[in-house]
Coordinates of C-alpha atoms in Angstrom, one line a residue:
M1 CA 0.0 -0.1 0.2
M2 CA 2.9 1.9 1.2
Q3 CA 4.2 1.7 -2.8
V4 CA 0.7 2.8 -4.3
L5 CA 0.6 5.8 -2.1
T6 CA 4.3 6.7 -2.7
S7 CA 3.4 6.2 -6.8
A8 CA -0.1 8.6 -6.7
A9 CA 2.0 11.4 -5.0
Q10 CA 4.7 11.2 -7.8
R11 CA 1.7 11.4 -10.3
V12 CA 0.2 14.0 -8.9
A13 CA 3.6 16.0 -8.4
Q14 CA 4.5 15.2 -12.3
E15 CA 0.9 16.4 -13.4
A16 CA 1.5 19.5 -11.3
Q17 CA 5.0 20.5 -12.6
A18 CA 3.4 19.9 -16.1
H19 CA 0.5 22.6 -15.6
V20 CA 3.3 25.4 -14.1
I21 CA 5.5 24.2 -17.4
A22 CA 2.2 24.6 -19.5
A23 CA 1.1 27.7 -17.7
Q24 CA 1.0 30.8 -20.3
H25 CA 1.5 33.4 -17.8
P26 CA 3.8 32.0 -15.3
G27 CA 3.3 35.4 -12.9
E28 CA -0.4 34.4 -12.3
P29 CA -1.2 32.6 -9.1
P30 CA -2.1 29.2 -9.6
G31 CA -5.2 28.1 -10.9
V32 CA -7.8 26.0 -9.2
E33 CA -6.9 22.7 -10.9
L34 CA -3.3 23.2 -9.9
Q35 CA -4.3 24.0 -6.3
S36 CA -6.2 20.8 -6.3
L37 CA -3.3 18.8 -7.5
A38 CA -1.4 20.3 -4.3
K39 CA -4.1 19.4 -2.0
Q40 CA -3.9 15.7 -3.7
Q41 CA -0.4 16.0 -3.0
H42 CA -0.7 16.8 0.7
V43 CA -3.1 14.2 1.4
L44 CA -1.3 11.4 0.1
T45 CA 2.1 12.3 1.3
V46 CA 0.4 13.0 4.8
T47 CA -1.6 9.6 4.7
A48 CA 1.8 7.8 3.4
Q49 CA 3.6 9.5 6.7
A50 CA 0.6 7.9 8.6
L51 CA 0.5 4.5 7.3
D52 CA 4.6 4.1 8.0
Q53 CA 4.2 5.7 11.4
E54 CA 1.4 2.9 11.7
V55 CA 3.9 0.4 10.9
S56 CA 7.0 1.3 12.6
S57 CA 5.9 2.4 16.0
P58 CA 4.2 0.8 18.8
P59 CA 0.1 0.2 18.6
N60 CA -0.1 2.5 21.4
A61 CA 2.2 5.1 20.4
V62 CA 0.3 5.9 16.9
P63 CA -2.6 8.6 17.4
P64 CA -6.1 7.8 16.9
A65 CA -6.7 9.9 13.7
S66 CA -3.5 8.3 12.0
H67 CA -5.1 4.7 12.5
A68 CA -8.4 6.0 11.0
L69 CA -6.4 7.5 8.3
V70 CA -4.7 4.4 7.1
A71 CA -7.6 2.5 7.6
V72 CA -9.8 4.7 5.0
A73 CA -6.5 4.9 3.0
Q74 CA -6.6 0.8 3.0
Q75 CA -10.6 1.0 1.6
V76 CA -9.6 3.6 -1.0
V77 CA -6.8 1.4 -2.3
F78 CA -8.6 -1.8 -2.4
Q79 CA -11.7 -0.2 -3.8
A80 CA -9.2 1.0 -6.8
A81 CA -7.9 -2.3 -7.2
R82 CA -11.3 -3.9 -7.3
Q83 CA -12.2 -1.0 -9.9
V84 CA -9.0 -1.7 -12.0
A85 CA -10.1 -5.4 -12.1
A86 CA -13.1 -5.1 -13.1
D87 CA -12.3 -2.5 -15.9
R88 CA -9.7 -4.7 -17.4
T89 CA -12.1 -8.0 -17.4
A90 CA -14.7 -5.3 -19.3
V91 CA -11.7 -4.5 -21.5
M92 CA -10.8 -8.1 -22.2
S93 CA -14.6 -9.1 -22.4
L94 CA -15.2 -6.3 -25.3
A95 CA -11.8 -7.4 -27.0
T96 CA -12.6 -11.4 -27.4
G97 CA -16.0 -10.4 -28.2
L98 CA -17.5 -12.1 -24.7
L99 CA -20.2 -9.9 -22.8
P100 CA -21.1 -10.7 -19.6
E101 CA -24.9 -12.0 -19.0

């Protein structure tokens, strides 16, 4: 799960960098999309830090908020994995001409 969070944070950072590079007017304040990407990167980074703390610290040394954040992150990652698997199955079904009944 740590790898997923780290990879997602890196992808968001790359996307944000692409937006900065593509900006027509570099002196203008960041747009809504760039601000959103910055927030996403922050959430992913904080979540990865909470996961690292959860794994490397004794259970009673981890704040309850970190436990909750890690639990929610696990649910999000597992749901995303299920969605990716379902999408791949659908693509394969379409590619082979087999439609689910």
